[in-house]
């Protein structure tokens, strides 16, 4: 299945669509950088595409507290 990049802000976030699923990929960490993939519902993804500032706020929230979003790490994306 093809992964489509809908929005990309280097070193901040990338919004992907794969099939009918939306995923916000956020680089996190300090010395070791890793990507945290957060699934988004369609309404949130579409709102973020209209106002990229929303995606930036969400990415900042993920970076500030990645542990709150780690439940998504072991789920298929």
mmCIF file of C-alpha atoms in Angstrom:
data_model
loop_
_atom_site.group_PDB
_atom_site.id
_atom_site.type_symbol
_atom_site.label_atom_id
_atom_site.label_comp_id
_atom_site.label_asym_id
_atom_site.label_seq_id
_atom_site.Cartn_x
_atom_site.Cartn_y
_atom_site.Cartn_z
ATOM 1 C CA UNK A 1 0.000 0.000 0.000
ATOM 2 C CA UNK A 2 1.328 3.416 -0.959
ATOM 3 C CA UNK A 3 2.241 5.951 1.747
ATOM 4 C CA UNK A 4 1.386 9.519 0.737
ATOM 5 C CA UNK A 5 3.061 12.516 2.380
ATOM 6 C CA UNK A 6 0.405 15.164 3.010
ATOM 7 C CA UNK A 7 2.403 17.687 5.048
ATOM 8 C CA UNK A 8 6.081 17.833 5.964
ATOM 9 C CA UNK A 9 7.982 20.210 8.207
ATOM 10 C CA UNK A 10 11.562 18.915 8.487
ATOM 11 C CA UNK A 11 12.632 18.219 12.096
ATOM 12 C CA UNK A 12 9.103 18.938 13.305
ATOM 13 C CA UNK A 13 6.621 16.473 11.811
ATOM 14 C CA UNK A 14 5.371 14.625 8.752
ATOM 15 C CA UNK A 15 1.726 13.772 8.111
ATOM 16 C CA UNK A 16 1.181 10.579 6.119
ATOM 17 C CA UNK A 17 -1.855 8.879 4.690
ATOM 18 C CA UNK A 18 -1.651 5.159 4.102
ATOM 19 C CA UNK A 19 -4.859 3.636 2.839
ATOM 20 C CA UNK A 20 -7.565 5.229 4.971
ATOM 21 C CA UNK A 21 -5.253 5.832 7.974
ATOM 22 C CA UNK A 22 -3.523 9.072 8.919
ATOM 23 C CA UNK A 23 -0.277 9.102 10.907
ATOM 24 C CA UNK A 24 1.668 12.036 12.319
ATOM 25 C CA UNK A 25 5.357 11.158 12.532
ATOM 26 C CA UNK A 26 7.268 13.284 15.049
ATOM 27 C CA UNK A 27 11.050 13.192 15.605
ATOM 28 C CA UNK A 28 11.760 13.005 19.357
ATOM 29 C CA UNK A 29 14.751 12.630 21.640
ATOM 30 C CA UNK A 30 17.987 14.398 22.316
ATOM 31 C CA UNK A 31 21.197 12.474 21.767
ATOM 32 C CA UNK A 32 19.331 9.627 20.108
ATOM 33 C CA UNK A 33 16.595 10.768 17.753
ATOM 34 C CA UNK A 34 13.660 8.470 17.042
ATOM 35 C CA UNK A 35 10.322 8.936 15.325
ATOM 36 C CA UNK A 36 7.084 8.553 17.216
ATOM 37 C CA UNK A 37 4.103 7.686 14.986
ATOM 38 C CA UNK A 38 0.782 8.989 16.275
ATOM 39 C CA UNK A 39 -2.411 7.887 14.493
ATOM 40 C CA UNK A 40 -4.839 10.723 13.734
ATOM 41 C CA UNK A 41 -8.506 10.589 12.900
ATOM 42 C CA UNK A 42 -9.596 11.971 9.545
ATOM 43 C CA UNK A 43 -11.114 15.166 11.006
ATOM 44 C CA UNK A 44 -7.888 16.078 12.840
ATOM 45 C CA UNK A 45 -5.741 15.327 9.785
ATOM 46 C CA UNK A 46 -7.939 17.426 7.516
ATOM 47 C CA UNK A 47 -7.997 20.305 10.004
ATOM 48 C CA UNK A 48 -4.196 20.102 10.177
ATOM 49 C CA UNK A 49 -3.876 20.235 6.402
ATOM 50 C CA UNK A 50 -6.008 23.393 6.344
ATOM 51 C CA UNK A 51 -4.095 24.950 9.266
ATOM 52 C CA UNK A 52 -0.556 23.506 9.558
ATOM 53 C CA UNK A 53 -0.182 25.363 12.862
ATOM 54 C CA UNK A 54 -2.436 22.703 14.400
ATOM 55 C CA UNK A 55 -0.024 19.950 13.351
ATOM 56 C CA UNK A 56 2.869 21.987 14.725
ATOM 57 C CA UNK A 57 1.096 22.302 18.100
ATOM 58 C CA UNK A 58 0.380 18.580 18.177
ATOM 59 C CA UNK A 59 3.986 17.738 17.257
ATOM 60 C CA UNK A 60 5.241 20.040 20.017
ATOM 61 C CA UNK A 61 2.936 18.319 22.497
ATOM 62 C CA UNK A 62 4.258 14.907 21.433
ATOM 63 C CA UNK A 63 7.893 16.044 21.793
ATOM 64 C CA UNK A 64 7.243 17.565 25.229
ATOM 65 C CA UNK A 65 5.656 14.361 26.579
ATOM 66 C CA UNK A 66 6.483 11.420 24.300
ATOM 67 C CA UNK A 67 5.685 8.938 27.085
ATOM 68 C CA UNK A 68 2.034 9.943 26.844
ATOM 69 C CA UNK A 69 2.050 8.767 23.217
ATOM 70 C CA UNK A 70 4.252 5.653 23.492
ATOM 71 C CA UNK A 71 1.269 3.301 23.471
ATOM 72 C CA UNK A 72 1.312 3.776 19.701
ATOM 73 C CA UNK A 73 4.891 2.555 19.233
ATOM 74 C CA UNK A 74 4.034 -1.132 19.022
ATOM 75 C CA UNK A 75 0.960 -0.764 16.855
ATOM 76 C CA UNK A 76 1.193 -1.305 13.089
ATOM 77 C CA UNK A 77 1.106 1.905 11.043
#
